[in-house]
PDB file of C-alpha atoms in Angstrom:
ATOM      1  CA  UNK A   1       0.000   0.000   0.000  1.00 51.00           C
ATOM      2  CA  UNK A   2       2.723   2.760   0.810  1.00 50.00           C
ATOM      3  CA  UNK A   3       4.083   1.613  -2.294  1.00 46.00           C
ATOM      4  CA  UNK A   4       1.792   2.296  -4.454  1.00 45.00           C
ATOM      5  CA  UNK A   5       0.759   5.866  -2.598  1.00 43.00           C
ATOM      6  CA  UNK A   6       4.470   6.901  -3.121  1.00 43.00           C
ATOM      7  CA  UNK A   7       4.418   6.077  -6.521  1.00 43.00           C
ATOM      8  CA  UNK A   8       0.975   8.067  -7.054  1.00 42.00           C
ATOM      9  CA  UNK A   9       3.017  11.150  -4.990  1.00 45.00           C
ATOM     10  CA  UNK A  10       5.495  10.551  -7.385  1.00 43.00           C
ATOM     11  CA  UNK A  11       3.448  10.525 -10.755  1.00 45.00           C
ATOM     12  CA  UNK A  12       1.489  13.347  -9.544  1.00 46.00           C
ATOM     13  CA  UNK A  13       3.675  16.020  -7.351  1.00 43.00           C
ATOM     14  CA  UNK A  14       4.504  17.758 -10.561  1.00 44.00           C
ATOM     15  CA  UNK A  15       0.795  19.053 -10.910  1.00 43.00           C
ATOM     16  CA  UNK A  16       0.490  18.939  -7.450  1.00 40.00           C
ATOM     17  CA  UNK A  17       3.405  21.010  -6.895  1.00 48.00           C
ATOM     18  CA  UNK A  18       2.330  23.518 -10.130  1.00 58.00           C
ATOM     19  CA  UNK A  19       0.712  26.112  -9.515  1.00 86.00           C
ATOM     20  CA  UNK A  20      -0.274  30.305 -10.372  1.00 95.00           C
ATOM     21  CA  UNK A  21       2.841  32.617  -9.609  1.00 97.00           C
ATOM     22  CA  UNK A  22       2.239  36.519  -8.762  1.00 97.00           C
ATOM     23  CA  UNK A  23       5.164  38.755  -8.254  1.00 97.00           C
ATOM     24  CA  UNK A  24       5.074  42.429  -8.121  1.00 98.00           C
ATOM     25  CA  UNK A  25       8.044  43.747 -10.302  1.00 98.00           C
ATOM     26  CA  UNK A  26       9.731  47.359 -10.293  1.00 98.00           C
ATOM     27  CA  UNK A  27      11.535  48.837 -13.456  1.00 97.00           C
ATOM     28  CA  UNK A  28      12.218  51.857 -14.602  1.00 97.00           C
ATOM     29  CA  UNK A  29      11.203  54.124 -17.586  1.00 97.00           C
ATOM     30  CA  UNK A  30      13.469  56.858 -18.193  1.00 95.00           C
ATOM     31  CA  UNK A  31      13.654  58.229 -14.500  1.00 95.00           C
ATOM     32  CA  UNK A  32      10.186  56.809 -13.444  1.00 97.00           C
ATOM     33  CA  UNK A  33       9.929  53.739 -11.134  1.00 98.00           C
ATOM     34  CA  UNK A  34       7.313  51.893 -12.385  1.00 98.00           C
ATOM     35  CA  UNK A  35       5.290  49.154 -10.684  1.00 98.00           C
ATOM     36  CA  UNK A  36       3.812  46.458 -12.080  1.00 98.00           C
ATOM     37  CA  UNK A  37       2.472  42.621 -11.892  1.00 98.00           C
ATOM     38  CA  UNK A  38       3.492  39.172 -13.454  1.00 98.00           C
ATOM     39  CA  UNK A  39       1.548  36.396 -13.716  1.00 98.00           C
ATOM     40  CA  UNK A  40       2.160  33.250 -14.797  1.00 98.00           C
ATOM     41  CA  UNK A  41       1.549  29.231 -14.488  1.00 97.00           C
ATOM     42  CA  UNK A  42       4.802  26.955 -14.836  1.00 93.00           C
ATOM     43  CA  UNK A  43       2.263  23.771 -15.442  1.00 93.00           C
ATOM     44  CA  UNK A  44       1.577  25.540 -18.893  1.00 92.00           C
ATOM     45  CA  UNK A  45       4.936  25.279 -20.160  1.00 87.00           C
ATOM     46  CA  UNK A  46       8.339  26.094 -19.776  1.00 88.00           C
ATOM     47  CA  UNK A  47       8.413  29.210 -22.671  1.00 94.00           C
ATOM     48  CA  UNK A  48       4.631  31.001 -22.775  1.00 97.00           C
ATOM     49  CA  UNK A  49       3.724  33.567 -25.108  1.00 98.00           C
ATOM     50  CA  UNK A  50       3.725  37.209 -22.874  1.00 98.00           C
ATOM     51  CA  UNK A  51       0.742  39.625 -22.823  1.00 98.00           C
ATOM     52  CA  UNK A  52       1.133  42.780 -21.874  1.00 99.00           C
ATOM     53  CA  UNK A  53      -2.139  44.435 -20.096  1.00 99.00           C
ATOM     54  CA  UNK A  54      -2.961  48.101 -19.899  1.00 98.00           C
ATOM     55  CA  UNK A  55      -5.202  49.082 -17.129  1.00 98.00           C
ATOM     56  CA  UNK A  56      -7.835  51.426 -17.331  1.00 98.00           C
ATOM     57  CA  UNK A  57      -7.638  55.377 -16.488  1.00 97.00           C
ATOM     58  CA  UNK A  58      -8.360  54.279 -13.017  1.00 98.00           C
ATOM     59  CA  UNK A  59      -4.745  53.142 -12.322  1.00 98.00           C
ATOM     60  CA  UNK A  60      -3.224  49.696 -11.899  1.00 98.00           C
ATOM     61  CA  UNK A  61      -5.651  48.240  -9.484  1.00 97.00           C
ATOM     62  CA  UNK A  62      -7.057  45.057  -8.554  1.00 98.00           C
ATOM     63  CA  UNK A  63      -8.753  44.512 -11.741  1.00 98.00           C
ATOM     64  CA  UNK A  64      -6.030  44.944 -14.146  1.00 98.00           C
ATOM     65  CA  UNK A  65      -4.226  41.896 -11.894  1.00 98.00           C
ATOM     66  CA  UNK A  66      -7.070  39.742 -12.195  1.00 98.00           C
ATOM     67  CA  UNK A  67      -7.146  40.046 -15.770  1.00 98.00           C
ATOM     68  CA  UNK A  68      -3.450  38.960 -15.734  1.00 98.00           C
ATOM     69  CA  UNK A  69      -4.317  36.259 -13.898  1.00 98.00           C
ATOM     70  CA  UNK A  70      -6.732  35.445 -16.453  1.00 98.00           C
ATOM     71  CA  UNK A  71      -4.229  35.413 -18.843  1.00 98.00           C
ATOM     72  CA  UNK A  72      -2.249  33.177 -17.072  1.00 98.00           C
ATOM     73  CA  UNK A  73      -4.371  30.098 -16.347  1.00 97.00           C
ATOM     74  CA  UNK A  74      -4.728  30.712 -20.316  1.00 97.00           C
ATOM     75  CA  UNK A  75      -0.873  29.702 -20.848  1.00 97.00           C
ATOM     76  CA  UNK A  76       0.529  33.191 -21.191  1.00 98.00           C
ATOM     77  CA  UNK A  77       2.905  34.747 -18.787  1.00 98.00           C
ATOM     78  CA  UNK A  78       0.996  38.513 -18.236  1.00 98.00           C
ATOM     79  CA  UNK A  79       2.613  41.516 -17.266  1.00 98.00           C
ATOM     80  CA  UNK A  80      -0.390  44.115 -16.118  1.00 98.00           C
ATOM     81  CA  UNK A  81       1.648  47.345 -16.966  1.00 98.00           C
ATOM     82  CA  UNK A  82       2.161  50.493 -14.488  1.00 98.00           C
ATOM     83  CA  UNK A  83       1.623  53.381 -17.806  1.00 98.00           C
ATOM     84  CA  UNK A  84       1.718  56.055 -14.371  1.00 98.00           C
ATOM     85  CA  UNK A  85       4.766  55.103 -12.150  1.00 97.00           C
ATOM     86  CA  UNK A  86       4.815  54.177  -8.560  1.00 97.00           C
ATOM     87  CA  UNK A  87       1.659  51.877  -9.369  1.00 96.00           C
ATOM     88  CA  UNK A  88      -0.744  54.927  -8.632  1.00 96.00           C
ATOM     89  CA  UNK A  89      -4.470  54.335  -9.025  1.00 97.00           C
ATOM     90  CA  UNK A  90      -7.422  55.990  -8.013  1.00 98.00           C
ATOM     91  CA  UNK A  91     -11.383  55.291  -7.964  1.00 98.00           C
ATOM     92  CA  UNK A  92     -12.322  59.416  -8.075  1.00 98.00           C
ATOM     93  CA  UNK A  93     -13.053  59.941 -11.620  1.00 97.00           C
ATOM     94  CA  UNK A  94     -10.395  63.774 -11.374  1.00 97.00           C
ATOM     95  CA  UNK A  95      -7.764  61.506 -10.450  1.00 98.00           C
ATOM     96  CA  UNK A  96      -8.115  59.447 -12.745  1.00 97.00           C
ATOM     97  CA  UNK A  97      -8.085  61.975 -15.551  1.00 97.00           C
ATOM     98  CA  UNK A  98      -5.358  63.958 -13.776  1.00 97.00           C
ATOM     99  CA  UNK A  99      -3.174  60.765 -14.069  1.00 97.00           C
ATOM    100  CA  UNK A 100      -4.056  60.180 -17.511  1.00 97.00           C
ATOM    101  CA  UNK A 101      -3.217  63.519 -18.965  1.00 97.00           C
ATOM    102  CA  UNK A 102       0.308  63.227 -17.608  1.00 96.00           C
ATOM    103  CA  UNK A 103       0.847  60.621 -19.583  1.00 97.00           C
ATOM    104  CA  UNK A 104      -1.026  62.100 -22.647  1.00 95.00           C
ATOM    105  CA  UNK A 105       0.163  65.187 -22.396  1.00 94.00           C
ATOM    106  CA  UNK A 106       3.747  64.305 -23.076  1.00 94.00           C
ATOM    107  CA  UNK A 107       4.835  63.249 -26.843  1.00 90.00           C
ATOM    108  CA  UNK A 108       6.259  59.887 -26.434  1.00 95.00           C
ATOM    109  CA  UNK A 109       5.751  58.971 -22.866  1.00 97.00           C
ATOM    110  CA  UNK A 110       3.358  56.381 -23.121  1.00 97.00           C
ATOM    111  CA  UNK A 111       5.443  54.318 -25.846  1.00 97.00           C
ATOM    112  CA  UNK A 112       8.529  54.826 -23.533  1.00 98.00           C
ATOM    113  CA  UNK A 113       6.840  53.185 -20.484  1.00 98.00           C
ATOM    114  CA  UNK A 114       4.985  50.639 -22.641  1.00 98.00           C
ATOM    115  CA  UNK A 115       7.946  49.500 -24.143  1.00 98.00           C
ATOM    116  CA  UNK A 116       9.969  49.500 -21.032  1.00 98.00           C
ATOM    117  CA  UNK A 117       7.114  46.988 -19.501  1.00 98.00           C
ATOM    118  CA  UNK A 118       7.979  45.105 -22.988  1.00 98.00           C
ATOM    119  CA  UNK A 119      11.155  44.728 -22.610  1.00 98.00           C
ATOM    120  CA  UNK A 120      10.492  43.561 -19.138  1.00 98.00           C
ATOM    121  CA  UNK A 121       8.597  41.280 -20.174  1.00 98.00           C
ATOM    122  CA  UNK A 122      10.690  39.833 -22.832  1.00 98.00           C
ATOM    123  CA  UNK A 123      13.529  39.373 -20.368  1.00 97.00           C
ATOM    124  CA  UNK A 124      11.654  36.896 -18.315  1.00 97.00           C
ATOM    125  CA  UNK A 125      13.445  33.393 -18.790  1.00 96.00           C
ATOM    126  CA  UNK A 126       9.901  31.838 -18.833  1.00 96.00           C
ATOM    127  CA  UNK A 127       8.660  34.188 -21.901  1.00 98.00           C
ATOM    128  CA  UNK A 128       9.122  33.663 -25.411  1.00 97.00           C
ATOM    129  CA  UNK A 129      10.343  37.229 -26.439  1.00 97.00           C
ATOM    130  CA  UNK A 130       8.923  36.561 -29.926  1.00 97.00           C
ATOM    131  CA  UNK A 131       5.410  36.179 -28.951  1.00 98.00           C
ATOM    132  CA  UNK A 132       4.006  39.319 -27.094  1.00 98.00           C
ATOM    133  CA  UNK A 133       0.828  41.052 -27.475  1.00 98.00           C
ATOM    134  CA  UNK A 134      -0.953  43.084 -25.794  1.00 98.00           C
ATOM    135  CA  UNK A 135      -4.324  43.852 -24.617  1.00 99.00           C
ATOM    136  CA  UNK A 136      -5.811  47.139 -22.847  1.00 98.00           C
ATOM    137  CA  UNK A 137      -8.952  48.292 -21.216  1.00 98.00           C
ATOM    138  CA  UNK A 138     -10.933  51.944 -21.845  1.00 98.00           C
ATOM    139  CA  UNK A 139      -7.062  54.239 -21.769  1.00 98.00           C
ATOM    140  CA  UNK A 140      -5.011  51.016 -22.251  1.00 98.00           C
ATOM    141  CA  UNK A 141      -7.229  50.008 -25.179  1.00 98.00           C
ATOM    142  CA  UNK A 142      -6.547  53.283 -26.991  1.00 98.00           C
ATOM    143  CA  UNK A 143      -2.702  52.770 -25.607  1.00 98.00           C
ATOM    144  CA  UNK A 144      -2.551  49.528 -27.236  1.00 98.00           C
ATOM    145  CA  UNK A 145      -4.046  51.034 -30.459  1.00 98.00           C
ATOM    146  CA  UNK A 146      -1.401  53.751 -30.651  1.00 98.00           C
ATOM    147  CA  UNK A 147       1.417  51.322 -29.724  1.00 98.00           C
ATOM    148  CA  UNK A 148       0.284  49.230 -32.997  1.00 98.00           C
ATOM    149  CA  UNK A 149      -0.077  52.881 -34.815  1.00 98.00           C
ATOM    150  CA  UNK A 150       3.752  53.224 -34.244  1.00 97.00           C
ATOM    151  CA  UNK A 151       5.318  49.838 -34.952  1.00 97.00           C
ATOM    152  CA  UNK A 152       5.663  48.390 -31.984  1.00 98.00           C
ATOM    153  CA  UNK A 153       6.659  44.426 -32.500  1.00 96.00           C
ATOM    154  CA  UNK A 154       3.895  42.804 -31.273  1.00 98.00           C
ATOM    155  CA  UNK A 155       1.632  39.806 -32.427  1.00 98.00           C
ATOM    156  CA  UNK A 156      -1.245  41.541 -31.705  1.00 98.00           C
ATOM    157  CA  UNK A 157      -3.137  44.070 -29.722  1.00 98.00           C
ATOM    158  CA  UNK A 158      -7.123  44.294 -28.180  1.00 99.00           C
ATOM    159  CA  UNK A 159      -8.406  47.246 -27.409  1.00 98.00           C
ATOM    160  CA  UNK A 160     -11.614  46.740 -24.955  1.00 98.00           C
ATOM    161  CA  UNK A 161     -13.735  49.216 -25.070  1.00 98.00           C
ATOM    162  CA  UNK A 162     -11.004  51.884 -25.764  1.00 98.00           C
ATOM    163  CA  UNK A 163     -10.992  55.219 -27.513  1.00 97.00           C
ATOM    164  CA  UNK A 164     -10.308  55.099 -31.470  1.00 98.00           C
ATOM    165  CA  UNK A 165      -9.338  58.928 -31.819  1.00 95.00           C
ATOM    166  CA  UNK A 166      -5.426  59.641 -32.470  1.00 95.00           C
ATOM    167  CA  UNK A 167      -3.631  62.289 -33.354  1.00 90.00           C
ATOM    168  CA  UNK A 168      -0.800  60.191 -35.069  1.00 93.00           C
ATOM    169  CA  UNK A 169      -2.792  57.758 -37.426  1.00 97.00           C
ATOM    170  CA  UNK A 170      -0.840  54.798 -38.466  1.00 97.00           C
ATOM    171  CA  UNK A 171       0.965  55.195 -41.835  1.00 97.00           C
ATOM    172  CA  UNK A 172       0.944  52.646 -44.755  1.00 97.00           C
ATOM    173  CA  UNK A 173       2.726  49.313 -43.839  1.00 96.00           C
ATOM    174  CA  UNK A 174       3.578  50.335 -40.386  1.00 96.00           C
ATOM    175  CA  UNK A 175       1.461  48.647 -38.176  1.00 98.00           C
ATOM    176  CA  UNK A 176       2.753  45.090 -37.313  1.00 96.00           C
ATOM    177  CA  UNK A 177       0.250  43.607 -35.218  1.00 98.00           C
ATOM    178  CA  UNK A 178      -3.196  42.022 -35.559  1.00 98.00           C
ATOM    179  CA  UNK A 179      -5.658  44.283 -34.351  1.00 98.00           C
ATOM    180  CA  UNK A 180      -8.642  43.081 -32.347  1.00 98.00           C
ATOM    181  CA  UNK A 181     -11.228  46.401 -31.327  1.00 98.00           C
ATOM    182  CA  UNK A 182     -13.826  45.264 -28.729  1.00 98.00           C
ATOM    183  CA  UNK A 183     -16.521  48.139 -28.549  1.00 98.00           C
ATOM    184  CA  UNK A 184     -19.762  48.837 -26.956  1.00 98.00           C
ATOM    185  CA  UNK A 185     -22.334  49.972 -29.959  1.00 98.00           C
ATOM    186  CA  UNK A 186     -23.963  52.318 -27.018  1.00 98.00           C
ATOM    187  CA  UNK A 187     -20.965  53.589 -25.574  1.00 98.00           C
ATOM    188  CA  UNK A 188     -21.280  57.633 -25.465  1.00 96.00           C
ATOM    189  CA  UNK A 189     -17.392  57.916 -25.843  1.00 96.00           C
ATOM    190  CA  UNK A 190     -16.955  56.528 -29.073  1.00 97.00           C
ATOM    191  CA  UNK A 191     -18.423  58.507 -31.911  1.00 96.00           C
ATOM    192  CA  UNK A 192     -20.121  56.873 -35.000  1.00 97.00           C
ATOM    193  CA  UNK A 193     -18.020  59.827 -36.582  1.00 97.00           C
ATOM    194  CA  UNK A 194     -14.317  58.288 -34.997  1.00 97.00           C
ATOM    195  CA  UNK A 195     -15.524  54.535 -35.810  1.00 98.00           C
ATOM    196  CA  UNK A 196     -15.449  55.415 -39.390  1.00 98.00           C
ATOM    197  CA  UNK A 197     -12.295  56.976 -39.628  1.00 98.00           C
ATOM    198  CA  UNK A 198     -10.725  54.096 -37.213  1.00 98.00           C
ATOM    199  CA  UNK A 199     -11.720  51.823 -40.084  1.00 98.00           C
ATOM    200  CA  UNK A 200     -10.461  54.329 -43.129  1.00 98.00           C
ATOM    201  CA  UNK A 201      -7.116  54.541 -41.190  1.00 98.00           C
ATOM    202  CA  UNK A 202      -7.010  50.923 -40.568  1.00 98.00           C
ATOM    203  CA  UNK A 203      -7.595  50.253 -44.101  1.00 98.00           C
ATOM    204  CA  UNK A 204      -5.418  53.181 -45.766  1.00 98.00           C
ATOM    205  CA  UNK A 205      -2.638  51.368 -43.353  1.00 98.00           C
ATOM    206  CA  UNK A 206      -3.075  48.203 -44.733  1.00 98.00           C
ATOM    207  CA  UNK A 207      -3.601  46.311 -41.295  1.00 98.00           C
ATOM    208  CA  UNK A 208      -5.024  43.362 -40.241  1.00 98.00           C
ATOM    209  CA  UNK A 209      -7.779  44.263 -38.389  1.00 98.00           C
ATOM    210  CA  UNK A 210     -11.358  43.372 -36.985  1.00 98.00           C
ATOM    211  CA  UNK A 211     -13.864  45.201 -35.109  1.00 98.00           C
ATOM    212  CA  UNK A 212     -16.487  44.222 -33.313  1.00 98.00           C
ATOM    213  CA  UNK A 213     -19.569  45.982 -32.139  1.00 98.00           C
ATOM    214  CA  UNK A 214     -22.077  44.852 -29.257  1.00 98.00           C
ATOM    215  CA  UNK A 215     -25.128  46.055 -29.456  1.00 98.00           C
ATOM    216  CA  UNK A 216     -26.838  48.342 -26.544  1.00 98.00           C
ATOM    217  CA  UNK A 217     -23.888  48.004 -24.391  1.00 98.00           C
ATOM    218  CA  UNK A 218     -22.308  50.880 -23.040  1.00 98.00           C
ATOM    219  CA  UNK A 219     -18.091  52.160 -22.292  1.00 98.00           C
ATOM    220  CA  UNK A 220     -16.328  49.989 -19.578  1.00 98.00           C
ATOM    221  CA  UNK A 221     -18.774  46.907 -20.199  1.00 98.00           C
ATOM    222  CA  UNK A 222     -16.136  44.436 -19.326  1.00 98.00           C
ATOM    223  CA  UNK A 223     -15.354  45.412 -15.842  1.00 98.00           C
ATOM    224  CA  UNK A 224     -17.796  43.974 -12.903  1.00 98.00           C
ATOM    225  CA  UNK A 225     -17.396  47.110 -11.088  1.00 98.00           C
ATOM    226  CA  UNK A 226     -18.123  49.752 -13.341  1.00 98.00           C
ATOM    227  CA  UNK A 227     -21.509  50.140 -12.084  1.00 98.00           C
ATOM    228  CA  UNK A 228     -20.159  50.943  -8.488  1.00 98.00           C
ATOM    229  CA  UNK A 229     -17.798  53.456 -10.248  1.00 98.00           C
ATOM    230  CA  UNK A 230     -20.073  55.101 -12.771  1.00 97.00           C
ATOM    231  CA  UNK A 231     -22.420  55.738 -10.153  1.00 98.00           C
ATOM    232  CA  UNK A 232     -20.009  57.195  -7.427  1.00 98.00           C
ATOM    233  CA  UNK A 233     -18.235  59.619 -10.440  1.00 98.00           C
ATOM    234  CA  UNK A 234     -21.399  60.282 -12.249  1.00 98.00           C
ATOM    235  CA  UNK A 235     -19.883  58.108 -15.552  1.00 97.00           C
ATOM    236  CA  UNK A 236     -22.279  56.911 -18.357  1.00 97.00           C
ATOM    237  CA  UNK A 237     -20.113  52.920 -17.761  1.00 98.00           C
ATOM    238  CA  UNK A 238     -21.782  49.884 -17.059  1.00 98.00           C
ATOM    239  CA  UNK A 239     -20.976  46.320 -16.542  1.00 98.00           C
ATOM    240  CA  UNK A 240     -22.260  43.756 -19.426  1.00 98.00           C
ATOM    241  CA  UNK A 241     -21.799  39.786 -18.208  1.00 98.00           C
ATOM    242  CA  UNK A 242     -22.572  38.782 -22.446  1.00 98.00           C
ATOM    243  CA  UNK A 243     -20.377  41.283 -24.122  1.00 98.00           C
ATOM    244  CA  UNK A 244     -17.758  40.491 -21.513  1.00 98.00           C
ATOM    245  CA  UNK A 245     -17.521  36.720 -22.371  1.00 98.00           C
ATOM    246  CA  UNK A 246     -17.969  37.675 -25.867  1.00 98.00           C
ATOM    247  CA  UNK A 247     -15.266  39.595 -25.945  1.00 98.00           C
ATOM    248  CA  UNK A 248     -12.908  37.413 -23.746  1.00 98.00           C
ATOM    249  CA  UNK A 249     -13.652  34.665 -26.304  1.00 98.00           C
ATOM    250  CA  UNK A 250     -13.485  37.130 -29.280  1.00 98.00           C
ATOM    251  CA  UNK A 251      -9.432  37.603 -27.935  1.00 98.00           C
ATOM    252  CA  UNK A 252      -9.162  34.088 -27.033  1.00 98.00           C
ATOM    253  CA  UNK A 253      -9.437  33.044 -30.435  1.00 98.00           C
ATOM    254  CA  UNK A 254      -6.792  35.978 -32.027  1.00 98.00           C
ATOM    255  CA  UNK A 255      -4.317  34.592 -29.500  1.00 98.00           C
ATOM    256  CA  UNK A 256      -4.834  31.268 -30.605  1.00 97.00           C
ATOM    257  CA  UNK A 257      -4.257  32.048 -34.314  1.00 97.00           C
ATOM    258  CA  UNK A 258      -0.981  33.981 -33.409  1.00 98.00           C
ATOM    259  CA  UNK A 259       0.683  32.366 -30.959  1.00 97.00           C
ATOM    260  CA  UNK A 260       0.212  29.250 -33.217  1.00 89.00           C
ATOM    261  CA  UNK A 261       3.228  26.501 -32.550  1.00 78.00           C
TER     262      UNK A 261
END
């Protein structure tokens, strides 16, 4: 009997043994220490494709982890990026925006903290460098959009209810990802008007992109606590169960076509 229980430890303390692993890592971005969270499951594989995940203009909070966590019991190793140093995050709505339009404000800033957290993330021994998206929710969806606008080598990028609107379109032949844009068809801030020329610049561009529309669902539909939020900041955002599996699943299947074997 103890035999045969040592060889079932034995057969079996690999999976027993695997298991989710968080870390909080600091780097740097020009002067800025930067604060972010990996995620990753070593019963998935030794080298996982890395996914980089912008958090919304609340901050790098609780739900930007989870969603890395997400990520990981997918197979990827996740990085949920710090885009406003010191892992700052707020739930009042002038925060928020206050934090945001640092970043904004400043030519060049947000690709030079996004593609510190990639290179971050490439680094990791567990990561294969040449498989890294990224995905990004309401500011990080529109960060993610801009970072395929300028080149950035990625696999592919989903923008979750994010804003289209740039001021540096992408030219001809420069974006490299696959572009996946998860919208609300209600949502009050994102125009009918900046839909169409998303799509005209997508296509002028020559990139691979699809876009998806849910009907009657509004901005932030992907986050359980937007309700709580919206209501506390007086926001037009509302949680949507449907659109948020649809949308999970819609990203699901990009990753699966680009991180191919």
């Amino acid at each position: 009997m103890k035999l045969v229980l040592l060889l079932i430890s034995f057969l079996f303390s690999p999976l027993l043994q695997a298991a989710l692993h968080e870390e909080n890592v600091e780097y740097r971005a020009g002067d800025t220490v930067m604060k972010g969270y990996l995620a990753w499951d070593d019963a998935k594989g030794a080298k996982q494709p890395g996914v980089l995940v912008v958090h919304e203009w609340w901050g790098l909070n609780e739900y930007a982890r989870k969603r890395a966590r997400m990520l990981a019991d997918l197979g990827y190793t996740a990085l949920a990026v710090d885009m406003y140093g010191g892992g700052k995050y707020s739930e009042h709505g002038k925060d928020a925006a206050a934090f945001m339009n640092s970043v904004t404000a400043r030519a060049g800033l947000a690709q030079q903290r996004f593609e510190a957290a990639r290179e971050l993330l490439a680094s990791r021994p567990n990561v294969d460098a040449a498989k890294i998206a990224a995905i990004g929710y309401c500011f990080g969806g529109s960060t993610v959009l801009n970072m395929a606008r300028q080149g950035v080598d990625l696999a592919a990028v989903v923008s979750f209810h994010g804003n289209l609107a740039t001021q540096t379109p992408a030219q001809p032949g420069k974006v490299k990802a696959r572009v996946l844009v998860l919208n609300g068809a209600a949502d009050g801030f994102v125009t009918a008007e900046s839909i169409a020329a998303f799509k005209q610049e997508m296509d002028k561009a020559g990139a691979d992109y699809r876009f998806v529309n849910y009907p009657g669902v509004i901005h932030g539909f992907t986050n359980p606590d937007a309700d709580r939020l919206g209501k506390a900041n007086d926001l037009a955002v509302a949680y949507d169960a449907e659109a948020d599996r649809q949308s999970w699943a819609a990203m699901r299947e990009l990753f699966s076509e680009v991180f191919k074997p």
